[in-house]
mmCIF file of C-alpha atoms in Angstrom:
data_model
loop_
_atom_site.group_PDB
_atom_site.id
_atom_site.type_symbol
_atom_site.label_atom_id
_atom_site.label_comp_id
_atom_site.label_asym_id
_atom_site.label_seq_id
_atom_site.Cartn_x
_atom_site.Cartn_y
_atom_site.Cartn_z
ATOM 1 C CA MET A 1 0.101 -0.337 0.101
ATOM 2 C CA LYS A 2 2.801 2.121 0.547
ATOM 3 C CA ARG A 3 4.190 2.139 -2.655
ATOM 4 C CA LYS A 4 1.144 2.556 -4.629
ATOM 5 C CA SER A 5 0.674 5.837 -2.366
ATOM 6 C CA ASP A 6 4.612 6.994 -2.790
ATOM 7 C CA VAL A 7 2.699 6.323 -6.834
ATOM 8 C CA ALA A 8 -0.218 8.500 -6.770
ATOM 9 C CA VAL A 9 1.660 11.417 -4.589
ATOM 10 C CA MET A 10 4.297 11.154 -7.398
ATOM 11 C CA TRP A 11 1.851 11.408 -9.779
ATOM 12 C CA LYS A 12 -0.245 14.275 -8.269
ATOM 13 C CA GLU A 13 3.160 16.346 -8.117
ATOM 14 C CA ALA A 14 3.684 15.893 -11.078
ATOM 15 C CA GLY A 15 0.503 16.976 -12.434
ATOM 16 C CA ILE A 16 0.531 19.962 -10.615
ATOM 17 C CA LEU A 17 4.093 20.659 -12.439
ATOM 18 C CA PHE A 18 2.506 20.011 -15.546
ATOM 19 C CA ALA A 19 -0.181 22.596 -15.151
ATOM 20 C CA ILE A 20 1.891 25.644 -13.595
ATOM 21 C CA THR A 21 4.411 25.017 -16.581
ATOM 22 C CA LEU A 22 1.842 24.709 -19.050
ATOM 23 C CA ILE A 23 0.065 27.898 -17.535
ATOM 24 C CA ALA A 24 2.737 30.097 -17.298
ATOM 25 C CA GLY A 25 3.937 29.340 -20.596
ATOM 26 C CA ILE A 26 0.197 30.715 -21.139
ATOM 27 C CA LEU A 27 1.263 34.063 -19.750
ATOM 28 C CA LEU A 28 4.473 34.812 -21.646
ATOM 29 C CA GLY A 29 2.988 33.998 -24.654
ATOM 30 C CA PHE A 30 0.001 36.577 -23.849
ATOM 31 C CA VAL A 31 2.155 38.864 -22.289
ATOM 32 C CA TYR A 32 4.700 38.459 -25.061
ATOM 33 C CA GLU A 33 1.754 39.336 -27.879
ATOM 34 C CA LEU A 34 1.078 42.458 -25.811
ATOM 35 C CA THR A 35 3.959 43.639 -25.342
ATOM 36 C CA LYS A 36 5.449 42.497 -29.082
ATOM 37 C CA GLU A 37 3.826 45.791 -30.754
ATOM 38 C CA PRO A 38 5.398 48.414 -28.258
ATOM 39 C CA ILE A 39 8.562 47.629 -28.344
ATOM 40 C CA ARG A 40 8.793 47.150 -32.184
ATOM 41 C CA ILE A 41 7.521 50.903 -31.804
ATOM 42 C CA GLN A 42 10.257 52.158 -29.133
ATOM 43 C CA GLN A 43 12.848 50.617 -31.515
ATOM 44 C CA GLU A 44 11.824 52.767 -34.345
ATOM 45 C CA LYS A 45 11.933 55.517 -32.669
ATOM 46 C CA ALA A 46 15.131 55.170 -30.889
ATOM 47 C CA VAL A 47 16.503 54.390 -34.396
ATOM 48 C CA GLN A 48 14.792 57.595 -36.230
ATOM 49 C CA GLU A 49 15.948 59.136 -33.030
ATOM 50 C CA ALA A 50 19.583 58.192 -34.010
ATOM 51 C CA CYS A 51 19.585 58.463 -37.366
ATOM 52 C CA ALA A 52 18.232 61.856 -37.298
ATOM 53 C CA ALA A 53 21.027 62.392 -34.889
ATOM 54 C CA VAL A 54 23.972 61.890 -36.935
ATOM 55 C CA PHE A 55 22.537 64.763 -39.620
ATOM 56 C CA PRO A 56 22.290 67.717 -36.916
ATOM 57 C CA GLY A 57 20.608 70.344 -38.417
ATOM 58 C CA GLU A 58 18.592 68.869 -41.187
ATOM 59 C CA GLN A 59 15.078 68.517 -40.550
ATOM 60 C CA ASN A 60 12.740 66.854 -42.168
ATOM 61 C CA LEU A 61 14.976 64.260 -43.067
ATOM 62 C CA GLU A 62 13.083 60.614 -44.329
ATOM 63 C CA PHE A 63 15.356 57.765 -43.654
ATOM 64 C CA ARG A 64 14.910 54.939 -46.495
ATOM 65 C CA GLU A 65 16.472 51.855 -45.249
ATOM 66 C CA ILE A 66 18.604 49.474 -48.176
ATOM 67 C CA GLU A 67 19.512 46.436 -49.212
ATOM 68 C CA LEU A 68 23.206 45.633 -49.361
ATOM 69 C CA ALA A 69 23.186 42.871 -52.448
ATOM 70 C CA VAL A 70 26.852 42.150 -50.661
ATOM 71 C CA GLY A 71 28.708 39.194 -53.466
ATOM 72 C CA ASN A 72 26.731 40.399 -56.355
ATOM 73 C CA GLY A 73 28.468 43.165 -57.494
ATOM 74 C CA THR A 74 25.985 46.063 -56.032
ATOM 75 C CA ALA A 75 27.987 49.207 -55.942
ATOM 76 C CA GLY A 76 30.950 47.126 -54.927
ATOM 77 C CA LEU A 77 30.397 45.951 -52.174
ATOM 78 C CA GLU A 78 31.950 42.385 -52.788
ATOM 79 C CA SER A 79 35.455 43.958 -51.580
ATOM 80 C CA LEU A 80 34.171 45.165 -48.086
ATOM 81 C CA GLU A 81 36.684 44.310 -46.236
ATOM 82 C CA LEU A 82 35.403 44.904 -42.251
ATOM 83 C CA PRO A 83 37.734 45.284 -39.233
ATOM 84 C CA GLN A 84 38.083 42.729 -36.471
ATOM 85 C CA GLY A 85 34.760 41.689 -34.688
ATOM 86 C CA VAL A 86 32.720 44.706 -36.809
ATOM 87 C CA GLU A 87 29.526 43.763 -38.368
ATOM 88 C CA ILE A 88 27.231 46.334 -40.468
ATOM 89 C CA GLY A 89 23.616 45.929 -40.148
ATOM 90 C CA SER A 90 20.883 48.321 -41.537
ATOM 91 C CA VAL A 91 22.134 51.235 -43.422
ATOM 92 C CA TYR A 92 19.945 53.808 -44.797
ATOM 93 C CA GLU A 93 19.820 56.996 -47.075
ATOM 94 C CA ALA A 94 19.008 60.223 -45.716
ATOM 95 C CA VAL A 95 16.839 62.515 -48.029
ATOM 96 C CA ASN A 96 15.362 65.902 -46.952
ATOM 97 C CA GLN A 97 11.929 66.450 -48.004
ATOM 98 C CA SER A 98 12.453 67.572 -51.541
ATOM 99 C CA GLY A 99 13.701 64.493 -52.063
ATOM 100 C CA GLN A 100 17.886 65.382 -52.530
ATOM 101 C CA PHE A 101 20.088 62.622 -51.365
ATOM 102 C CA LEU A 102 21.853 63.663 -48.655
ATOM 103 C CA GLY A 103 24.002 60.478 -47.416
ATOM 104 C CA TYR A 104 23.760 57.459 -45.956
ATOM 105 C CA VAL A 105 23.522 56.677 -41.594
ATOM 106 C CA VAL A 106 24.921 52.906 -41.160
ATOM 107 C CA GLU A 107 24.584 50.263 -38.471
ATOM 108 C CA SER A 108 27.316 49.385 -37.162
ATOM 109 C CA THR A 109 27.836 46.757 -34.607
ATOM 110 C CA SER A 110 31.504 45.691 -32.115
ATOM 111 C CA THR A 111 31.421 42.836 -31.074
ATOM 112 C CA GLN A 112 34.685 43.441 -28.889
ATOM 113 C CA GLY A 113 33.393 46.138 -26.596
ATOM 114 C CA TYR A 114 34.833 45.428 -22.591
ATOM 115 C CA GLY A 115 31.181 44.664 -21.611
ATOM 116 C CA GLY A 116 29.585 43.501 -24.645
ATOM 117 C CA ASN A 117 28.500 44.901 -27.752
ATOM 118 C CA ILE A 118 28.277 47.905 -28.822
ATOM 119 C CA VAL A 119 25.900 49.635 -31.629
ATOM 120 C CA LEU A 120 26.411 52.823 -32.986
ATOM 121 C CA TYR A 121 25.073 54.453 -35.896
ATOM 122 C CA VAL A 122 26.923 56.240 -38.236
ATOM 123 C CA GLY A 123 25.705 59.125 -40.611
ATOM 124 C CA VAL A 124 28.127 59.883 -43.717
ATOM 125 C CA THR A 125 27.266 62.495 -46.484
ATOM 126 C CA ALA A 126 27.308 62.738 -50.277
ATOM 127 C CA ASP A 127 30.944 63.943 -49.960
ATOM 128 C CA GLY A 128 32.030 61.157 -47.750
ATOM 129 C CA THR A 129 32.403 63.536 -44.436
ATOM 130 C CA VAL A 130 31.311 62.113 -41.250
ATOM 131 C CA GLY A 131 27.681 63.945 -40.077
ATOM 132 C CA GLY A 132 28.276 62.230 -37.296
ATOM 133 C CA VAL A 133 28.506 59.293 -34.762
ATOM 134 C CA SER A 134 25.225 58.549 -32.116
ATOM 135 C CA ILE A 135 25.627 55.234 -30.051
ATOM 136 C CA LEU A 136 22.648 53.544 -29.174
ATOM 137 C CA ASP A 137 23.802 50.395 -26.636
ATOM 138 C CA ILE A 138 26.677 50.289 -24.734
ATOM 139 C CA SER A 139 28.102 48.327 -21.832
ATOM 140 C CA GLU A 140 31.008 49.234 -21.056
ATOM 141 C CA THR A 141 32.278 50.356 -17.227
ATOM 142 C CA ALA A 142 30.320 53.009 -15.234
ATOM 143 C CA GLY A 143 32.913 55.643 -15.034
ATOM 144 C CA LEU A 144 35.089 54.389 -18.076
ATOM 145 C CA GLY A 145 33.616 53.301 -21.011
ATOM 146 C CA MET A 146 30.383 54.706 -20.567
ATOM 147 C CA GLU A 147 32.011 57.792 -21.324
ATOM 148 C CA ALA A 148 31.792 57.006 -25.082
ATOM 149 C CA PRO A 149 29.366 58.626 -25.898
ATOM 150 C CA LYS A 150 30.383 61.605 -24.076
ATOM 151 C CA VAL A 151 33.686 61.671 -25.587
ATOM 152 C CA LEU A 152 34.550 59.356 -28.205
ATOM 153 C CA ALA A 153 31.149 60.149 -30.432
ATOM 154 C CA PRO A 154 31.977 64.219 -30.891
ATOM 155 C CA GLN A 155 35.073 63.483 -31.865
ATOM 156 C CA PHE A 156 34.643 62.334 -35.154
ATOM 157 C CA ALA A 157 31.895 64.302 -36.400
ATOM 158 C CA GLY A 158 32.785 66.960 -39.605
ATOM 159 C CA LYS A 159 35.853 64.255 -40.097
ATOM 160 C CA ARG A 160 36.417 63.875 -43.806
ATOM 161 C CA VAL A 161 39.271 61.242 -44.073
ATOM 162 C CA GLU A 162 39.535 57.690 -45.061
ATOM 163 C CA GLN A 163 39.450 55.707 -41.476
ATOM 164 C CA PHE A 164 40.321 56.443 -37.621
ATOM 165 C CA SER A 165 42.839 56.215 -35.370
ATOM 166 C CA TYR A 166 43.193 56.341 -31.859
ATOM 167 C CA THR A 167 46.368 57.841 -29.764
ATOM 168 C CA LYS A 168 46.326 58.417 -26.274
ATOM 169 C CA THR A 169 48.963 61.253 -26.232
ATOM 170 C CA GLY A 170 46.656 63.993 -28.390
ATOM 171 C CA SER A 171 45.043 63.600 -31.677
ATOM 172 C CA ARG A 172 47.216 65.950 -34.082
ATOM 173 C CA ALA A 173 45.177 65.103 -37.286
ATOM 174 C CA ASP A 174 41.444 65.126 -38.670
ATOM 175 C CA SER A 175 41.650 60.841 -38.263
ATOM 176 C CA GLU A 176 43.110 60.536 -34.801
ATOM 177 C CA VAL A 177 40.719 60.214 -32.040
ATOM 178 C CA ASP A 178 42.102 61.214 -28.342
ATOM 179 C CA ALA A 179 41.381 57.686 -26.223
ATOM 180 C CA ILE A 180 39.526 57.823 -23.439
ATOM 181 C CA SER A 181 42.461 57.463 -19.811
ATOM 182 C CA ALA A 182 41.994 53.977 -18.986
ATOM 183 C CA ALA A 183 38.910 52.757 -21.733
ATOM 184 C CA THR A 184 41.335 51.337 -24.149
ATOM 185 C CA VAL A 185 39.421 47.842 -25.401
ATOM 186 C CA THR A 186 36.063 50.707 -25.215
ATOM 187 C CA THR A 187 37.824 53.071 -27.459
ATOM 188 C CA LYS A 188 39.167 50.014 -30.047
ATOM 189 C CA ALA A 189 35.456 48.490 -30.463
ATOM 190 C CA VAL A 190 34.684 52.528 -31.471
ATOM 191 C CA VAL A 191 36.663 53.332 -33.504
ATOM 192 C CA ASN A 192 36.588 50.025 -35.454
ATOM 193 C CA ALA A 193 32.928 50.217 -35.687
ATOM 194 C CA VAL A 194 32.675 53.783 -37.107
ATOM 195 C CA ASN A 195 35.505 52.526 -39.640
ATOM 196 C CA GLY A 196 33.199 49.662 -40.932
ATOM 197 C CA ALA A 197 30.517 52.219 -41.153
ATOM 198 C CA LEU A 198 32.475 54.751 -42.867
ATOM 199 C CA ARG A 199 34.555 52.107 -45.599
ATOM 200 C CA THR A 200 31.190 50.892 -46.055
ATOM 201 C CA ALA A 201 29.364 54.531 -46.846
ATOM 202 C CA GLN A 202 32.642 54.844 -48.777
ATOM 203 C CA ILE A 203 32.211 52.138 -51.374
ATOM 204 C CA LEU A 204 28.436 52.615 -51.359
ATOM 205 C CA LEU A 205 29.051 56.659 -52.616
ATOM 206 C CA GLN A 206 32.253 55.656 -54.941
ATOM 207 C CA GLY A 207 29.740 52.852 -56.881
ATOM 208 C CA GLY A 208 26.817 55.265 -56.877
ATOM 209 C CA GLY A 209 24.538 53.936 -54.617
ATOM 210 C CA ALA A 210 21.078 53.060 -54.474
ATOM 211 C CA HIS A 211 20.078 56.835 -54.753
ATOM 212 C CA GLU A 212 20.566 57.185 -58.302
#
């Protein structure tokens, strides 16, 4: 009798656990569906704000996402070489209210930040000048790498160079960025991400891009 009782208790407990798991799964699915659209809207808003931030002073901008057909000869992107740990995401054409092409906004991610991925947007004008850099996601050390949006990002704006490098001894050229003290890993990750985005925009501009 004792064995039968133990088996009955085991099945009862298993049934309770299954019911709890089932209900939890249903509730999680409901919450996901409920929050999916607001989260998407917030993400789109963040992207739009980031894109606008890299073209300061321009009003009523429109950003049109384009497809990077890498490998089939489109705009020469089959020759695109990125810095180590850099991945290119969405790319947008920036146009004004008259439909005039202003440049590109390129999403670039460095997977080699000190605290994880660093995601940023780089605006490159039609003449190849970096309009600005907006850091969208960063999780670096507080007080050090987290200074990147305030200390690093402004240093790229208005520069027309082939690529950037960082220095610990004070920048002497437009292509040099002053590193954050004691945050070399973060500095290198940001500079590499910007260079990846800049190179992508340069190739698009050289090849005519999708705006023609």
